[in-house]
């Protein structure tokens, strides 16, 4: 049921999703939905926490399978590109879209964007560290890579074509090559 709730929020955004939409999508009556999840805000917060955990787990699994060095970073970027193009994440990141929509407007959602950005940095740091460099270079490169990924999410959500995504990933790869 949470998968379907997530899909509705992802497709429509928080503001355009009504409780009636969630009832229709899940087939669960409104009182049961409220008993199970609480308010719409609480339901959305649960969806976002679950999303962050799942996305960071997927990133960590991809990173574990990469080779050392800048080739590993490029392998990771290629895997992300494949997810975007092959439909695994065709709408971009749920959290990026939501944090842009809700930032400063909905109490309780102020920290999700910052939490997500920090989680990305934390999960990417070992990948970048495998490519070498000083501690300062690893920090700078990790922050740059995290920013690139967030930008890819926004670009994807904005309807980028596969060719546009390919060009973006290729450009990132050229910069990563300079880190060697």
Short mmCIF file of C-alpha atoms in Angstrom, two decimals:
data_model
loop_
_atom_site.label_atom_id
_atom_site.label_comp_id
_atom_site.label_asym_id
_atom_site.label_seq_id
_atom_site.Cartn_x
_atom_site.Cartn_y
_atom_site.Cartn_z
CA UNK A 1 0.00 0.00 0.00
CA UNK A 2 2.85 2.42 0.76
CA UNK A 3 4.25 1.81 -2.72
CA UNK A 4 1.00 3.04 -4.25
CA UNK A 5 0.87 6.04 -1.89
CA UNK A 6 4.44 6.87 -2.92
CA UNK A 7 3.52 6.67 -6.60
CA UNK A 8 0.59 9.06 -6.18
CA UNK A 9 2.70 11.62 -4.32
CA UNK A 10 5.48 11.23 -6.91
CA UNK A 11 3.12 11.65 -9.85
CA UNK A 12 1.07 14.54 -8.50
CA UNK A 13 3.24 16.18 -5.85
CA UNK A 14 2.22 16.80 -2.28
CA UNK A 15 -0.02 19.84 -2.81
CA UNK A 16 -2.02 18.36 -5.68
CA UNK A 17 -2.56 15.03 -3.91
CA UNK A 18 -5.76 14.88 -1.91
CA UNK A 19 -6.73 12.29 0.67
CA UNK A 20 -9.43 11.24 -1.80
CA UNK A 21 -6.66 10.49 -4.34
CA UNK A 22 -4.90 8.30 -1.78
CA UNK A 23 -8.15 6.51 -0.89
CA UNK A 24 -8.78 5.82 -4.58
CA UNK A 25 -5.23 4.64 -5.21
CA UNK A 26 -5.07 2.30 -2.23
CA UNK A 27 -8.66 1.14 -2.02
CA UNK A 28 -8.50 1.80 1.72
CA UNK A 29 -11.31 3.80 3.27
CA UNK A 30 -10.49 7.23 4.63
CA UNK A 31 -10.91 6.35 8.34
CA UNK A 32 -8.63 3.32 7.94
CA UNK A 33 -6.06 5.40 6.11
CA UNK A 34 -6.03 7.95 8.93
CA UNK A 35 -5.86 5.22 11.60
CA UNK A 36 -2.95 3.54 9.84
CA UNK A 37 -0.89 6.57 8.84
CA UNK A 38 -2.29 9.60 10.65
CA UNK A 39 -2.64 12.80 8.68
CA UNK A 40 -1.64 13.41 5.08
CA UNK A 41 1.46 15.19 6.42
CA UNK A 42 2.43 12.17 8.53
CA UNK A 43 1.84 9.85 5.58
CA UNK A 44 4.02 11.98 3.33
CA UNK A 45 6.78 12.18 5.94
CA UNK A 46 6.73 8.38 6.19
CA UNK A 47 6.95 8.12 2.39
CA UNK A 48 9.94 10.50 2.31
CA UNK A 49 11.81 8.71 5.13
CA UNK A 50 11.26 5.38 3.41
CA UNK A 51 12.39 6.86 0.08
CA UNK A 52 15.62 8.26 1.55
CA UNK A 53 16.46 4.89 3.09
CA UNK A 54 15.75 2.97 -0.12
CA UNK A 55 17.64 5.40 -2.35
CA UNK A 56 20.73 5.47 -0.13
CA UNK A 57 20.70 1.67 0.09
CA UNK A 58 20.55 1.44 -3.71
CA UNK A 59 23.39 3.96 -4.07
CA UNK A 60 25.52 2.08 -1.53
CA UNK A 61 24.94 -1.24 -3.34
CA UNK A 62 25.97 0.32 -6.66
CA UNK A 63 29.06 1.86 -5.10
CA UNK A 64 30.13 -1.47 -3.59
CA UNK A 65 30.22 -3.00 -7.06
CA UNK A 66 32.39 -0.28 -8.64
CA UNK A 67 36.08 -0.53 -9.31
CA UNK A 68 38.57 1.80 -7.61
CA UNK A 69 39.58 5.10 -9.15
CA UNK A 70 37.81 7.48 -11.42
CA UNK A 71 36.54 4.54 -13.48
CA UNK A 72 34.44 3.54 -10.48
CA UNK A 73 32.85 6.98 -10.32
CA UNK A 74 32.08 6.81 -14.04
CA UNK A 75 30.59 3.31 -13.58
CA UNK A 76 28.34 4.74 -10.88
CA UNK A 77 27.28 7.65 -13.10
CA UNK A 78 26.52 5.24 -15.95
CA UNK A 79 24.33 3.17 -13.63
CA UNK A 80 22.44 6.31 -12.59
CA UNK A 81 22.01 7.27 -16.24
CA UNK A 82 20.67 3.80 -17.02
CA UNK A 83 18.12 4.09 -14.21
CA UNK A 84 16.92 7.43 -15.53
CA UNK A 85 16.73 6.34 -19.16
CA UNK A 86 15.40 2.82 -18.58
CA UNK A 87 12.47 4.02 -16.51
CA UNK A 88 13.62 2.99 -13.04
CA UNK A 89 13.55 6.66 -12.01
CA UNK A 90 11.85 8.40 -14.94
CA UNK A 91 10.44 11.30 -12.93
CA UNK A 92 13.63 12.23 -11.16
CA UNK A 93 13.94 12.15 -7.42
CA UNK A 94 10.81 12.23 -5.28
CA UNK A 95 12.61 14.07 -2.51
CA UNK A 96 14.13 16.75 -4.75
CA UNK A 97 10.73 17.49 -6.28
CA UNK A 98 9.06 17.50 -2.87
CA UNK A 99 11.63 19.62 -1.11
CA UNK A 100 11.37 22.22 -3.86
CA UNK A 101 7.58 22.16 -3.60
CA UNK A 102 7.33 22.25 0.19
CA UNK A 103 10.38 24.17 1.38
CA UNK A 104 9.26 27.01 3.59
CA UNK A 105 5.56 26.28 3.12
CA UNK A 106 4.76 23.18 5.15
CA UNK A 107 5.79 22.84 8.79
CA UNK A 108 7.66 19.63 9.48
CA UNK A 109 9.22 19.31 6.03
CA UNK A 110 11.99 21.89 6.40
CA UNK A 111 14.78 19.36 6.98
CA UNK A 112 14.05 16.64 4.42
CA UNK A 113 16.04 18.37 1.66
CA UNK A 114 19.05 18.94 3.91
CA UNK A 115 18.82 15.41 5.28
CA UNK A 116 18.73 13.98 1.77
CA UNK A 117 21.68 16.09 0.56
CA UNK A 118 23.76 14.98 3.55
CA UNK A 119 22.79 11.35 3.01
CA UNK A 120 23.94 11.58 -0.61
CA UNK A 121 27.27 13.12 0.44
CA UNK A 122 27.76 10.41 3.08
CA UNK A 123 27.03 7.56 0.70
CA UNK A 124 29.18 9.00 -2.12
CA UNK A 125 32.26 9.80 -0.02
CA UNK A 126 33.65 6.21 -0.09
CA UNK A 127 33.26 6.09 -3.88
CA UNK A 128 35.16 9.34 -4.33
CA UNK A 129 37.77 8.35 -1.74
CA UNK A 130 38.53 5.19 -3.78
CA UNK A 131 39.60 7.53 -6.60
CA UNK A 132 42.28 9.08 -4.40
CA UNK A 133 43.23 12.64 -3.58
CA UNK A 134 43.71 14.62 -0.42
CA UNK A 135 40.99 14.82 2.22
CA UNK A 136 40.09 18.29 0.95
CA UNK A 137 39.90 17.06 -2.66
CA UNK A 138 37.72 14.11 -1.63
CA UNK A 139 35.35 16.45 0.22
CA UNK A 140 35.18 18.90 -2.68
CA UNK A 141 34.69 16.17 -5.27
CA UNK A 142 32.06 14.44 -3.15
CA UNK A 143 30.11 17.66 -2.79
CA UNK A 144 30.37 18.29 -6.53
CA UNK A 145 29.20 14.77 -7.37
CA UNK A 146 26.26 15.09 -4.96
CA UNK A 147 25.30 18.41 -6.56
CA UNK A 148 25.50 16.83 -10.01
CA UNK A 149 23.17 14.02 -8.94
CA UNK A 150 20.66 16.47 -7.51
CA UNK A 151 20.87 18.45 -10.74
CA UNK A 152 20.24 15.30 -12.75
CA UNK A 153 17.14 14.68 -10.66
CA UNK A 154 15.83 18.16 -11.40
CA UNK A 155 16.73 17.82 -15.10
CA UNK A 156 14.94 14.49 -15.31
CA UNK A 157 11.88 15.81 -13.49
CA UNK A 158 11.87 18.68 -15.99
CA UNK A 159 11.44 16.24 -18.89
CA UNK A 160 14.99 15.92 -20.23
CA UNK A 161 15.43 13.64 -23.20
CA UNK A 162 17.72 10.62 -23.09
CA UNK A 163 20.16 12.52 -25.28
CA UNK A 164 20.26 15.40 -22.82
CA UNK A 165 20.90 12.98 -19.96
CA UNK A 166 23.64 11.29 -21.97
CA UNK A 167 25.34 14.64 -22.62
CA UNK A 168 25.16 15.54 -18.94
CA UNK A 169 26.64 12.20 -17.82
CA UNK A 170 29.34 12.41 -20.52
CA UNK A 171 30.25 15.91 -19.32
CA UNK A 172 30.48 14.67 -15.76
CA UNK A 173 32.70 11.81 -16.89
CA UNK A 174 35.10 14.21 -18.61
CA UNK A 175 35.48 16.22 -15.41
CA UNK A 176 35.95 13.03 -13.38
CA UNK A 177 38.74 12.01 -15.79
CA UNK A 178 40.64 15.12 -14.70
CA UNK A 179 40.69 13.81 -11.12
CA UNK A 180 43.02 10.96 -12.05
#
